[in-house]
PDB file of C-alpha atoms in Angstrom:
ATOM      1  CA  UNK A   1     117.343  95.134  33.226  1.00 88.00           C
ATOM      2  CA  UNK A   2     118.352  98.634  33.446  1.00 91.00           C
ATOM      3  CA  UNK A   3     114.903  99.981  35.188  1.00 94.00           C
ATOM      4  CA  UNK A   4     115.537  96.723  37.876  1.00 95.00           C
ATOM      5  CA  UNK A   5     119.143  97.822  38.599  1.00 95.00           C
ATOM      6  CA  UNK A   6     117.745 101.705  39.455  1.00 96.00           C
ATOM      7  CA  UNK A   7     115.119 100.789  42.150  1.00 97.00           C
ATOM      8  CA  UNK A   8     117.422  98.112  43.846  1.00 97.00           C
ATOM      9  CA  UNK A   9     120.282 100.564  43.339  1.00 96.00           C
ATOM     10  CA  UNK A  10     117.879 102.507  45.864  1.00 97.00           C
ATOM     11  CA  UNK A  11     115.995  99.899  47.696  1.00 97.00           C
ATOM     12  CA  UNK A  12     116.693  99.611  51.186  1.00 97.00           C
ATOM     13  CA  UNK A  13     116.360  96.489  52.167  1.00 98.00           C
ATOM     14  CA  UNK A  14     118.529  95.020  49.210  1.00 98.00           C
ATOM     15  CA  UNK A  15     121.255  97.508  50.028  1.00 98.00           C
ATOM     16  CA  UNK A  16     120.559  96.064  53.664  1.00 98.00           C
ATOM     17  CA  UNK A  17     120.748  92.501  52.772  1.00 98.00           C
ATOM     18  CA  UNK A  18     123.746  92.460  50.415  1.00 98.00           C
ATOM     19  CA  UNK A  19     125.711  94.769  53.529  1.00 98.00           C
ATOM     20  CA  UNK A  20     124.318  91.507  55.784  1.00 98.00           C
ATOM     21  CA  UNK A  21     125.481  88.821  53.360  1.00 98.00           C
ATOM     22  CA  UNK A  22     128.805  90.795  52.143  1.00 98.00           C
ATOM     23  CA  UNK A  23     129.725  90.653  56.213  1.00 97.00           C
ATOM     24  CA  UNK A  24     128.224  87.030  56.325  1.00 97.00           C
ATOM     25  CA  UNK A  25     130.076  85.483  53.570  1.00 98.00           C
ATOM     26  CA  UNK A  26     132.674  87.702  52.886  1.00 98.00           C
ATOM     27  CA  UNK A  27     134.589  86.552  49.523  1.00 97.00           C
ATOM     28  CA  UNK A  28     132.257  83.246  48.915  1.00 98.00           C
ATOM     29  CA  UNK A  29     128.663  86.105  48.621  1.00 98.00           C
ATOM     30  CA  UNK A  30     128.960  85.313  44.767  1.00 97.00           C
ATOM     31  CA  UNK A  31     129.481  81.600  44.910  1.00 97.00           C
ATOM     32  CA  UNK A  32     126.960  81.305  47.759  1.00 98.00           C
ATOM     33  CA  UNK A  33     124.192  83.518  45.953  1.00 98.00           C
ATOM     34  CA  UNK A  34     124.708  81.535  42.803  1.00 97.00           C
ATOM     35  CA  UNK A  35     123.730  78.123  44.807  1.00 97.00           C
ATOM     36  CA  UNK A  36     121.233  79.197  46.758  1.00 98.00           C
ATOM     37  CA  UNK A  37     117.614  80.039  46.340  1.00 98.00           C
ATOM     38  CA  UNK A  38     114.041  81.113  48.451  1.00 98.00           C
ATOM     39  CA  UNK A  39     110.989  80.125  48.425  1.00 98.00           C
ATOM     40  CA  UNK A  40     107.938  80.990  50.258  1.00 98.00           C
ATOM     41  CA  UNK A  41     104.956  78.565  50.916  1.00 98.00           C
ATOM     42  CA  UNK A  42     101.868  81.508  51.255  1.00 98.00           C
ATOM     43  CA  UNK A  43      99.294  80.702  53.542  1.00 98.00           C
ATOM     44  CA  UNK A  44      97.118  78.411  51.069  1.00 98.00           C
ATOM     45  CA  UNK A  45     100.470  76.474  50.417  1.00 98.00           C
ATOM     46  CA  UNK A  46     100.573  76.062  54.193  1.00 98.00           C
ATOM     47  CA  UNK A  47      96.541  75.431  54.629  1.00 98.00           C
ATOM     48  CA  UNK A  48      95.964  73.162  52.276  1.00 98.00           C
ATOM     49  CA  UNK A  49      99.413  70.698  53.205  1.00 98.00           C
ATOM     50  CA  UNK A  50     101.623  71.185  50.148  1.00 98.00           C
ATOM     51  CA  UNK A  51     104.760  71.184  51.985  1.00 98.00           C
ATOM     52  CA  UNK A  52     105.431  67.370  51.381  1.00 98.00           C
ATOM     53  CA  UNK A  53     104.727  67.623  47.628  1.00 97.00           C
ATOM     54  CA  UNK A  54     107.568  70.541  47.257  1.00 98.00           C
ATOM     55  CA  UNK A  55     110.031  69.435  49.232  1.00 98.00           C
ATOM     56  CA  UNK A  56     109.620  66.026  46.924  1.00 98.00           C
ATOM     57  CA  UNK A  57     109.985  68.106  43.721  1.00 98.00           C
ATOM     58  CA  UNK A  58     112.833  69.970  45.181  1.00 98.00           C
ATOM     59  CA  UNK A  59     114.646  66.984  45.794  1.00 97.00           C
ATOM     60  CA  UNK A  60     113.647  65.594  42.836  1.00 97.00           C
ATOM     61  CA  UNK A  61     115.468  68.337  40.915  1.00 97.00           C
ATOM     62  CA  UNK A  62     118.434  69.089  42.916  1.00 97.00           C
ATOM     63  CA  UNK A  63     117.752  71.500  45.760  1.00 98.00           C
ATOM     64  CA  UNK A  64     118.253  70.948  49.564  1.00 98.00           C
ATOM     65  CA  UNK A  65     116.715  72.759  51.974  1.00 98.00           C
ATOM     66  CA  UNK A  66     118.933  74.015  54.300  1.00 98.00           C
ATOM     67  CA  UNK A  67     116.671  76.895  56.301  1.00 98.00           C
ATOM     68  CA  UNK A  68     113.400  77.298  57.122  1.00 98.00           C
ATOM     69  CA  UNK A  69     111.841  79.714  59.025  1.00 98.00           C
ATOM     70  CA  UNK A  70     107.785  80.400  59.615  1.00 98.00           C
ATOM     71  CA  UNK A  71     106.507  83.812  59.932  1.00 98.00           C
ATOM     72  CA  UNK A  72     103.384  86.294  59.016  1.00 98.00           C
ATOM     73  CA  UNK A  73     102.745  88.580  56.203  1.00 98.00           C
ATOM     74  CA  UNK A  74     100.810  91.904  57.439  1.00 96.00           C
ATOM     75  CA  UNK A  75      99.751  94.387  55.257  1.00 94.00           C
ATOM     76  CA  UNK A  76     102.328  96.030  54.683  1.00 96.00           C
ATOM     77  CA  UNK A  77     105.210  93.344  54.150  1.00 97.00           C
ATOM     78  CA  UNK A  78     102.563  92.231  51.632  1.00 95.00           C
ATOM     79  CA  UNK A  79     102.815  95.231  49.465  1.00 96.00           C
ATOM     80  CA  UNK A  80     106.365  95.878  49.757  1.00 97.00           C
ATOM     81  CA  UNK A  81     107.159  91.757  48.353  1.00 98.00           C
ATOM     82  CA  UNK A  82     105.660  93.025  45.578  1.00 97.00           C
ATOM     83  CA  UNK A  83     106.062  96.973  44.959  1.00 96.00           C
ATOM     84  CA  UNK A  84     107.235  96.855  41.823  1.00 96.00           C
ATOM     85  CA  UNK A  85     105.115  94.617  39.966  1.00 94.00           C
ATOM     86  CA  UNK A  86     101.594  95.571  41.778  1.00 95.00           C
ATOM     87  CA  UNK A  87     101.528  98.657  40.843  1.00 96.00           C
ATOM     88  CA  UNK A  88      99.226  97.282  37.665  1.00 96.00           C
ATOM     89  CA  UNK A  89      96.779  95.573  40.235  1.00 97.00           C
ATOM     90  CA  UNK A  90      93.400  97.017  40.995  1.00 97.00           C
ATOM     91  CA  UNK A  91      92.344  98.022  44.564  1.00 97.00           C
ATOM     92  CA  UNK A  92      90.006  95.021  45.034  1.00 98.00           C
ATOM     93  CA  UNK A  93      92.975  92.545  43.945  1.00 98.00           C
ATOM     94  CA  UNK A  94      95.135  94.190  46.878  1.00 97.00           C
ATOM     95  CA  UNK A  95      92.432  94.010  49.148  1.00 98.00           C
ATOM     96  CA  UNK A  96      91.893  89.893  48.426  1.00 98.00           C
ATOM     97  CA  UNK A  97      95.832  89.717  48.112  1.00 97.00           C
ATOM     98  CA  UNK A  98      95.737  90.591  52.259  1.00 98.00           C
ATOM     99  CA  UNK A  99      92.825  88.418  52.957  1.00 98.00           C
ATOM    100  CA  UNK A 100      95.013  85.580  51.237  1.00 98.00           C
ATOM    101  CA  UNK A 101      98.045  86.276  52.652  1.00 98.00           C
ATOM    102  CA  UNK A 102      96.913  87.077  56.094  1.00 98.00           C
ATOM    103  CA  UNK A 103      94.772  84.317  56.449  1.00 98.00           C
ATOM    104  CA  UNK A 104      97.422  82.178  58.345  1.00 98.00           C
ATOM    105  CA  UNK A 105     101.605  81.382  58.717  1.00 98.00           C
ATOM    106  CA  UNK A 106     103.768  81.380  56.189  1.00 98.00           C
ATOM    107  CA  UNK A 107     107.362  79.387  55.291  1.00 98.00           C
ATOM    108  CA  UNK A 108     110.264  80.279  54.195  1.00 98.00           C
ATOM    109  CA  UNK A 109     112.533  77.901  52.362  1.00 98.00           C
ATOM    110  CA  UNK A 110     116.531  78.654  51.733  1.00 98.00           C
ATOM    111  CA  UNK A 111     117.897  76.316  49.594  1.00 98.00           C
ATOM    112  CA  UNK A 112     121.120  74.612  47.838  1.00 98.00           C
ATOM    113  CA  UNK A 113     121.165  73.524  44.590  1.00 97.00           C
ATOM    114  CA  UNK A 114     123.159  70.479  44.038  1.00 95.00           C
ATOM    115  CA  UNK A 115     125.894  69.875  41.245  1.00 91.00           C
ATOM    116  CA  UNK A 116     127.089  73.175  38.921  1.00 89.00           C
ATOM    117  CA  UNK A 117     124.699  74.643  36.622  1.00 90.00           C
ATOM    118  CA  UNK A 118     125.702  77.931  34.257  1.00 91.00           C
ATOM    119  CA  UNK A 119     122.387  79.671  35.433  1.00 93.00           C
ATOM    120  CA  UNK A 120     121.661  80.753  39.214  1.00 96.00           C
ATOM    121  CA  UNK A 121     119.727  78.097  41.217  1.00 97.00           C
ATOM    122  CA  UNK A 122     117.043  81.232  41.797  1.00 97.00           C
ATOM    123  CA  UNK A 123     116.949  81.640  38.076  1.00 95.00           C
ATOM    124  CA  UNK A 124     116.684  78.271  37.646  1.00 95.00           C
ATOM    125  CA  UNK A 125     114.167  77.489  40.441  1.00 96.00           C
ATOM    126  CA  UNK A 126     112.079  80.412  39.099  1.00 93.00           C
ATOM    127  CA  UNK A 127     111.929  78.033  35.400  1.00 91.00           C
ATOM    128  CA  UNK A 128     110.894  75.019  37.310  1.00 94.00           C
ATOM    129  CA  UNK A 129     107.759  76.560  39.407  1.00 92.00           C
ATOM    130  CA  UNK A 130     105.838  76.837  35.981  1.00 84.00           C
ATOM    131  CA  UNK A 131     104.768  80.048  34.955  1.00 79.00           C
ATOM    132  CA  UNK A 132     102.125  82.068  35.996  1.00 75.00           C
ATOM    133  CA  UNK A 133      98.974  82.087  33.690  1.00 75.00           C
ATOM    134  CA  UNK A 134      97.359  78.444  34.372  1.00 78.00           C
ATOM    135  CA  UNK A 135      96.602  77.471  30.855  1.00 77.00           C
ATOM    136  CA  UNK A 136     100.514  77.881  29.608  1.00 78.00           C
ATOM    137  CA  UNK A 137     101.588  75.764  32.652  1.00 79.00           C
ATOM    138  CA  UNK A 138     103.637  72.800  31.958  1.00 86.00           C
ATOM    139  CA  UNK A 139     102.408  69.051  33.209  1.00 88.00           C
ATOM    140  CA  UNK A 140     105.475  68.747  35.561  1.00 89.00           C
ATOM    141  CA  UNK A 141     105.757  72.231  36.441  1.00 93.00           C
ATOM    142  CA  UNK A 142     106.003  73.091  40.473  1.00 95.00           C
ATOM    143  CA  UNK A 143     102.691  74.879  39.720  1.00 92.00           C
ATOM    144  CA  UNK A 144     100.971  71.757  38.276  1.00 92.00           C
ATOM    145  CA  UNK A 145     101.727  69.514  40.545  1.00 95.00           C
ATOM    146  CA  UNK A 146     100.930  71.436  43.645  1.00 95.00           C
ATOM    147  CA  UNK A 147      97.235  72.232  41.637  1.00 92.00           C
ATOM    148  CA  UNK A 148      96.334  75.721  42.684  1.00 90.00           C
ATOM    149  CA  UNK A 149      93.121  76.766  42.053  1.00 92.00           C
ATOM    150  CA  UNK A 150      93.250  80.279  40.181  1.00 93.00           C
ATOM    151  CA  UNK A 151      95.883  82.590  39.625  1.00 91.00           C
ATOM    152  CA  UNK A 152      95.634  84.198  42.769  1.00 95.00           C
ATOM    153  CA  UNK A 153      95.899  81.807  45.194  1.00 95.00           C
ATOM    154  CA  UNK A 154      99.380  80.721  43.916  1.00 94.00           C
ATOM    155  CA  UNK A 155     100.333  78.872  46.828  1.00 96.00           C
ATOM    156  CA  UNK A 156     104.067  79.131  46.655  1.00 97.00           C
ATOM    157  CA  UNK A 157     106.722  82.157  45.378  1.00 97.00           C
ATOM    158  CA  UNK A 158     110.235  82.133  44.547  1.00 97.00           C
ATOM    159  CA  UNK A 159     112.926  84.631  44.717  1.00 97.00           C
ATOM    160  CA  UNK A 160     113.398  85.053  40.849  1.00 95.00           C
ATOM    161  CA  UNK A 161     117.000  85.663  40.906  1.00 95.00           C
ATOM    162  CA  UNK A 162     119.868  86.364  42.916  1.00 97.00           C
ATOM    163  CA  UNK A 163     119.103  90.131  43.927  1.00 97.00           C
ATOM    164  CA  UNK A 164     115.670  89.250  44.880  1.00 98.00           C
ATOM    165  CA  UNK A 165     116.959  86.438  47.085  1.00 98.00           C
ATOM    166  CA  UNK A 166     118.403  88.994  49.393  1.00 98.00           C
ATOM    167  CA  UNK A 167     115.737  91.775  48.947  1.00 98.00           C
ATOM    168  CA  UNK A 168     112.807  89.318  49.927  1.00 98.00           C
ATOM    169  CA  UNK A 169     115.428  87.634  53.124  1.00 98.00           C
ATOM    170  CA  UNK A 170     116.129  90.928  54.316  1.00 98.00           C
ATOM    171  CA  UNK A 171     112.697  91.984  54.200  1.00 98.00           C
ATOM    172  CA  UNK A 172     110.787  89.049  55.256  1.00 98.00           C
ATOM    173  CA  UNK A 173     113.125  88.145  58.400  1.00 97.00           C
ATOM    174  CA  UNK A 174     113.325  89.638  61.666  1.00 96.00           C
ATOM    175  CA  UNK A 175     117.768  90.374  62.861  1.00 96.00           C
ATOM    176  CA  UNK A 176     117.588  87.179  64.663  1.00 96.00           C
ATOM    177  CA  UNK A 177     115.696  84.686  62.052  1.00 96.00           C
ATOM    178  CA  UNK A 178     117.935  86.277  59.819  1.00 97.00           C
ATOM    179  CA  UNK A 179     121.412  85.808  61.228  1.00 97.00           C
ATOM    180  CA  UNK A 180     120.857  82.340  61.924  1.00 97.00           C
ATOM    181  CA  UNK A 181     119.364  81.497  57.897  1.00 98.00           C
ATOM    182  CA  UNK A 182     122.460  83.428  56.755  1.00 98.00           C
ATOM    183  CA  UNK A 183     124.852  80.759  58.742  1.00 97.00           C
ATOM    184  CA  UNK A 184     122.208  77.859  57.221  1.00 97.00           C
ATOM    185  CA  UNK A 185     123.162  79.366  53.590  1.00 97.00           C
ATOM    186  CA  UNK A 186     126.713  79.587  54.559  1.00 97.00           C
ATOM    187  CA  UNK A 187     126.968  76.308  55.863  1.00 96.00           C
ATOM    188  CA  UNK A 188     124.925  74.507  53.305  1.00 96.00           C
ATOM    189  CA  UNK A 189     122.839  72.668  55.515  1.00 96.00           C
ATOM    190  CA  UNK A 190     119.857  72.760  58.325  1.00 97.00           C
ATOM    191  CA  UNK A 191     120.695  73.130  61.448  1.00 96.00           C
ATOM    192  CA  UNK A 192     118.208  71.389  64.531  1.00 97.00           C
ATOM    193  CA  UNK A 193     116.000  74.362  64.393  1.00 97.00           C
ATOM    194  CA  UNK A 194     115.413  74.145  61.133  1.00 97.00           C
ATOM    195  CA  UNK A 195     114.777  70.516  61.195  1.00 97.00           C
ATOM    196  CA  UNK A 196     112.042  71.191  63.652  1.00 98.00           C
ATOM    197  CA  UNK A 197     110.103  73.903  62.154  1.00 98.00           C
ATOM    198  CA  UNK A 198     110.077  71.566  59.043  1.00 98.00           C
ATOM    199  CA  UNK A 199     108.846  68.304  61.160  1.00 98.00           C
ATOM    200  CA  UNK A 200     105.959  70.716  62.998  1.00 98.00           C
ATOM    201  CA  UNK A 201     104.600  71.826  59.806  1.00 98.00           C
ATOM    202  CA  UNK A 202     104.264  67.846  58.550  1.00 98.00           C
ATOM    203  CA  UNK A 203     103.405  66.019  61.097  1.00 97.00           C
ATOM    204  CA  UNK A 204     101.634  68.117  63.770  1.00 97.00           C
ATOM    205  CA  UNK A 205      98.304  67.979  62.163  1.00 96.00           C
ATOM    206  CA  UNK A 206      98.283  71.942  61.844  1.00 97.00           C
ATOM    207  CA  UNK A 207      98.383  72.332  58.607  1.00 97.00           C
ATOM    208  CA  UNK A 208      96.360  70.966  56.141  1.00 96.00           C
ATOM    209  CA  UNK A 209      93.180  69.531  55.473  1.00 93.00           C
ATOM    210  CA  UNK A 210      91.700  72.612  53.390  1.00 97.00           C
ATOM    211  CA  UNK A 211      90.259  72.149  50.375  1.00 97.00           C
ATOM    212  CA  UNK A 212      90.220  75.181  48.221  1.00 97.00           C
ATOM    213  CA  UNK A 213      86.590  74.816  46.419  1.00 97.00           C
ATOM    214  CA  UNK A 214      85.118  77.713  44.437  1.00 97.00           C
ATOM    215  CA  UNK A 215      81.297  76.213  44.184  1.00 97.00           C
ATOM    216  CA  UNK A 216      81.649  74.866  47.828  1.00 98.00           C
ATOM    217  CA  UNK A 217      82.753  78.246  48.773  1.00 98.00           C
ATOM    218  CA  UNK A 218      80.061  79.782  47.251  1.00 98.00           C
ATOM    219  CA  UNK A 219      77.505  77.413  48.515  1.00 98.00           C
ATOM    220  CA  UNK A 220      78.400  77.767  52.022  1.00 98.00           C
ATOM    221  CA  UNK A 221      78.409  81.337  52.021  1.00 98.00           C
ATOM    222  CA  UNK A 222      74.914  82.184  50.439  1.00 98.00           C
ATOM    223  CA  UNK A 223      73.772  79.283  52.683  1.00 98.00           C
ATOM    224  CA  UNK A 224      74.823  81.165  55.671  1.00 98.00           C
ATOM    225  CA  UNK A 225      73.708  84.774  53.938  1.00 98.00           C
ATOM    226  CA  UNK A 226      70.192  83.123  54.100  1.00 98.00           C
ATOM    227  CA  UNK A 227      69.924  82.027  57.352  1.00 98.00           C
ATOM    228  CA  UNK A 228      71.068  85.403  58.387  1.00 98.00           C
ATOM    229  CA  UNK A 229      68.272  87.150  56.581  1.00 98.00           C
ATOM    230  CA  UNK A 230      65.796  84.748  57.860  1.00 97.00           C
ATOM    231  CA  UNK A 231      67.029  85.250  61.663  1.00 97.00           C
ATOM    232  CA  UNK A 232      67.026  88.715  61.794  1.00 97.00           C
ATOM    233  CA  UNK A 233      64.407  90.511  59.055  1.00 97.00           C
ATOM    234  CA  UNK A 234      66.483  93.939  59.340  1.00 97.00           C
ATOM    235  CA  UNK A 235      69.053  92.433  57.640  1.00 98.00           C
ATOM    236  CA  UNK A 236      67.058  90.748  54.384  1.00 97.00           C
ATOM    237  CA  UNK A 237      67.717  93.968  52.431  1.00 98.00           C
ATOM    238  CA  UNK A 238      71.772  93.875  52.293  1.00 98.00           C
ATOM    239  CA  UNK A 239      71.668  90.161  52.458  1.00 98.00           C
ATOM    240  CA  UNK A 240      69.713  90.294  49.367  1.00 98.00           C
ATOM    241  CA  UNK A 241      72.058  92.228  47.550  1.00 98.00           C
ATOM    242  CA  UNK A 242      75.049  89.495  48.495  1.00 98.00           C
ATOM    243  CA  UNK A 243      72.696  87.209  47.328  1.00 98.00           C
ATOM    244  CA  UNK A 244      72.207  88.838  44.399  1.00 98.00           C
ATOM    245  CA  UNK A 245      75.931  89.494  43.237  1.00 98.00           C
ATOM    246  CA  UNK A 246      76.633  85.657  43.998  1.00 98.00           C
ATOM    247  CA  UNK A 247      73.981  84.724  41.409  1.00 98.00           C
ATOM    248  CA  UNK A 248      75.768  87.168  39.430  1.00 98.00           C
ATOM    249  CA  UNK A 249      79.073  85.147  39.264  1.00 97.00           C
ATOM    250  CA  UNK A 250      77.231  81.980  38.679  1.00 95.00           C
ATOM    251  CA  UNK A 251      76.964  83.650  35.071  1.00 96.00           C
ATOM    252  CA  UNK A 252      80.389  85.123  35.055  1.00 95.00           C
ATOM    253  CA  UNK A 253      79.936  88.307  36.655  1.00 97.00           C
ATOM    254  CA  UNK A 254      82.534  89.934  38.761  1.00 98.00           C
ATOM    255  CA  UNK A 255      82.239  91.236  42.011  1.00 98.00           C
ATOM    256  CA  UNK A 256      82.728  94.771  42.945  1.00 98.00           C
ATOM    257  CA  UNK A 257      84.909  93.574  45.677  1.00 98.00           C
ATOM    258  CA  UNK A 258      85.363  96.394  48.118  1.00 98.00           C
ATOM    259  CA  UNK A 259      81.661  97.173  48.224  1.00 98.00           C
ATOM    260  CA  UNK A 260      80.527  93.518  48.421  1.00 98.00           C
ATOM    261  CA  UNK A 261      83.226  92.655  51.233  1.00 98.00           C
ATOM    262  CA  UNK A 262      81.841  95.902  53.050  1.00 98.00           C
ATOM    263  CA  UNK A 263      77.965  94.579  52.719  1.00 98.00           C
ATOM    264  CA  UNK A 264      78.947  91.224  53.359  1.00 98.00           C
ATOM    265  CA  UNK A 265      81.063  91.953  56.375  1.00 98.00           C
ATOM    266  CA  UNK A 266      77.599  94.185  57.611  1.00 98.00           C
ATOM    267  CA  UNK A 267      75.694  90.652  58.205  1.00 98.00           C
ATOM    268  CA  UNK A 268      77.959  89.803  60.731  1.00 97.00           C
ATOM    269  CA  UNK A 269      78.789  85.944  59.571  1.00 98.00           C
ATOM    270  CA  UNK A 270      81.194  83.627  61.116  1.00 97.00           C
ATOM    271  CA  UNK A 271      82.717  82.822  57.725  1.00 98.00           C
ATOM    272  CA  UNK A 272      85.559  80.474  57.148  1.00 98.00           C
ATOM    273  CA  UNK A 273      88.242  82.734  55.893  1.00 98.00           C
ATOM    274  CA  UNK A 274      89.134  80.661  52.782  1.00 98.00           C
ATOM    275  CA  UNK A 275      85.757  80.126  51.572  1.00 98.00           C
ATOM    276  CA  UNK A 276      85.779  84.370  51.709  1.00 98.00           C
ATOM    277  CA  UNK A 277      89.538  83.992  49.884  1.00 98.00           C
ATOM    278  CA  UNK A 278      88.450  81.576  46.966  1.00 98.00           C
ATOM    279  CA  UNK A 279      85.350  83.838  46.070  1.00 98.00           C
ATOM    280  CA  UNK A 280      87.428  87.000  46.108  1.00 98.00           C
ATOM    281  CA  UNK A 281      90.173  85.334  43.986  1.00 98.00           C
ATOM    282  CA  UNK A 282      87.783  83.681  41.541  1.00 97.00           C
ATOM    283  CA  UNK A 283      85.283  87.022  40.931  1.00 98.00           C
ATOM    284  CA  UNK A 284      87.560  90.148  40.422  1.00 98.00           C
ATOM    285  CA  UNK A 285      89.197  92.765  38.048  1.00 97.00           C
ATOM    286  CA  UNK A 286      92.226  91.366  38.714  1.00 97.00           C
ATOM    287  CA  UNK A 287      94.428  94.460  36.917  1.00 96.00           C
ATOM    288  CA  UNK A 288      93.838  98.134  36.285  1.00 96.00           C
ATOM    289  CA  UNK A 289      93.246  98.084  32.333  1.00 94.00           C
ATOM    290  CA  UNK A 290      96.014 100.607  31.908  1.00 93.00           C
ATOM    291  CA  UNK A 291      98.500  99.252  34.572  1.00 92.00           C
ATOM    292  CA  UNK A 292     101.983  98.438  33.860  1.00 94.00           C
ATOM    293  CA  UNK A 293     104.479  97.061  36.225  1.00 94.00           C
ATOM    294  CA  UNK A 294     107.461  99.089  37.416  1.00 95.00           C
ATOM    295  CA  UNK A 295     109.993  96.154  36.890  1.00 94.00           C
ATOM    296  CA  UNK A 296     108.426  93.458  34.114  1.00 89.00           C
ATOM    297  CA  UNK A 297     109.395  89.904  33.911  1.00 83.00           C
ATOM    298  CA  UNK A 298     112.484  89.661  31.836  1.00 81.00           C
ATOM    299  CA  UNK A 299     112.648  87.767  28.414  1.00 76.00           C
ATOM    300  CA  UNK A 300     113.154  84.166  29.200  1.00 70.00           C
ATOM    301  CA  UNK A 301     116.673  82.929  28.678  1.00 77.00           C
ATOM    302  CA  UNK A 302     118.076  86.346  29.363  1.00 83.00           C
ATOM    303  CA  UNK A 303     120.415  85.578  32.225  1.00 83.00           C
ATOM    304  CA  UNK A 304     123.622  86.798  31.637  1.00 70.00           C
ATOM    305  CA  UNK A 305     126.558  84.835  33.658  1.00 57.00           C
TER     306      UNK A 305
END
């Protein structure tokens, strides 16, 4: 991909990352790149206690995890993941992307594929998670399995191939994270830190537990838009109009997102954040109609060894 090699060519924190990894590795970056993979669990992953279920299909199919590493998306990390492909999304989709991925931690998962394979375990990882548009998903896709709700709230990304495995590590961890996930893909396994951040997100009870419910969401919120207007009377008139663009996606309708977030915010509700997430990914233009994205997904199949 010609237009993929330019804007890496000039990306800084791929030119960053492969300086890192070059020093790290030394005359094994190739080999080690080629067995090694990253994936992030976003905040709904995290929320809604899909860790088990992942690390169970990752076994299941080869991979190892051998780093882990928690951390927070802000705004800006958000848009730089994905600079070159959001360029086609509307304003109201980046504005729910940062309620989404904002909303709490996220993990990061190195990996080691097991065995030789002729394809890169990113590029191969990437063909097991299932692709992207819900109705082409296959059964025992990563995607399937895990059940996310819309398109939106995808619940888990991967590093699609090699390059973007050290773009998205170099961007995504701070120096010290960073040095000591570059010795986990060196070595080829966790080490005790590792181990831990990976028993605290199973078993302490913090994660997990949401459910991720468009009509509950909806319920609760016009529930609480009514009390609202019934507590305090100089409010009935913008809690009318939320009322009245809810109905409106009850028959399909989609939410101007920006101005309805803006209104809504006005009434002053103690919302749960993921009841505000699953509305905003269910109800909006999700891409400009004459967006394209800078780099494309390439044809399937055309990895070139």
């Amino acid at each position: 991909m010609p237009v993929k090699a330019y804007h890496y060519e000039l990306d800084t924190c791929f030119r960053e990352g492969y300086g890192e990894m070059s020093t790290a590795f030394g005359d094994r970056t190739t080999e080690i790149l080629h067995r090694s993979a990253l994936m992030l669990v976003k905040p709904d992953g995290m929320a809604t206690g899909k860790l088990k279920a992942i690390r169970d299909f990752l076994e299941g199919h080869g991979f190892s995890i051998v780093g882990a590493e928690l951390f927070r998306f802000n705004r800006h990390t958000g848009r730089e993941l994905w600079r070159h492909q959001h360029t086609l999304a509307s304003l109201d989709r980046l504005a729910v992307n940062d309620i989404v991925l904002q909303a709490g931690p996220s993990l990061m998962l190195l990996l080691r594929r097991r065995g030789d394979h002729s394809l890169p375990a990113t590029v191969h990882l990437s063909s097991l998670k299932g692709k992207a548009d819900i109705t082409q998903q296959a059964t025992d896709s990563l995607r399937s399995i895990i059940g996310r709700p819309n398109r939106l709230c995808s619940m888990i990304h991967c590093a699609d191939e090699p390059a973007d495995l050290v773009r998205e590590l170099n961007l995504l961890a701070d120096p010290e994270p960073r040095e000591r996930l570059l010795a986990r893909l060196a070595d080829g396994a966790p080490g005790a830190a590792d181990a831990a951040i990976l028993d605290h997100v199973l078993h302490s009870g913090e994660f997990g537990g949401t459910v991720l419910d468009r009509d509950a969401a909806v319920q609760r919120i016009r529930q609480a838009v009514r009390e609202r207007a019934a507590e305090r009377p100089e409010l009935a008139e913008p809690a009318g109009q939320v009322l009245a663009w809810l109905e409106g996606t009850d028959r399909g309708e989609l939410l101007p997102w920006r101005k309805f977030a803006a209104v809504l915010a006005g009434l002053e509700l103690d919302l749960d954040v993921w009841d505000v997430a699953m509305l905003g990914t269910s109800h909006i233009q999700e891409d400009e109609p004459d967006g394209v994205k800078v780099i494309g997904n390439p044809p399937s199949g055309s990895w070139h060894t």
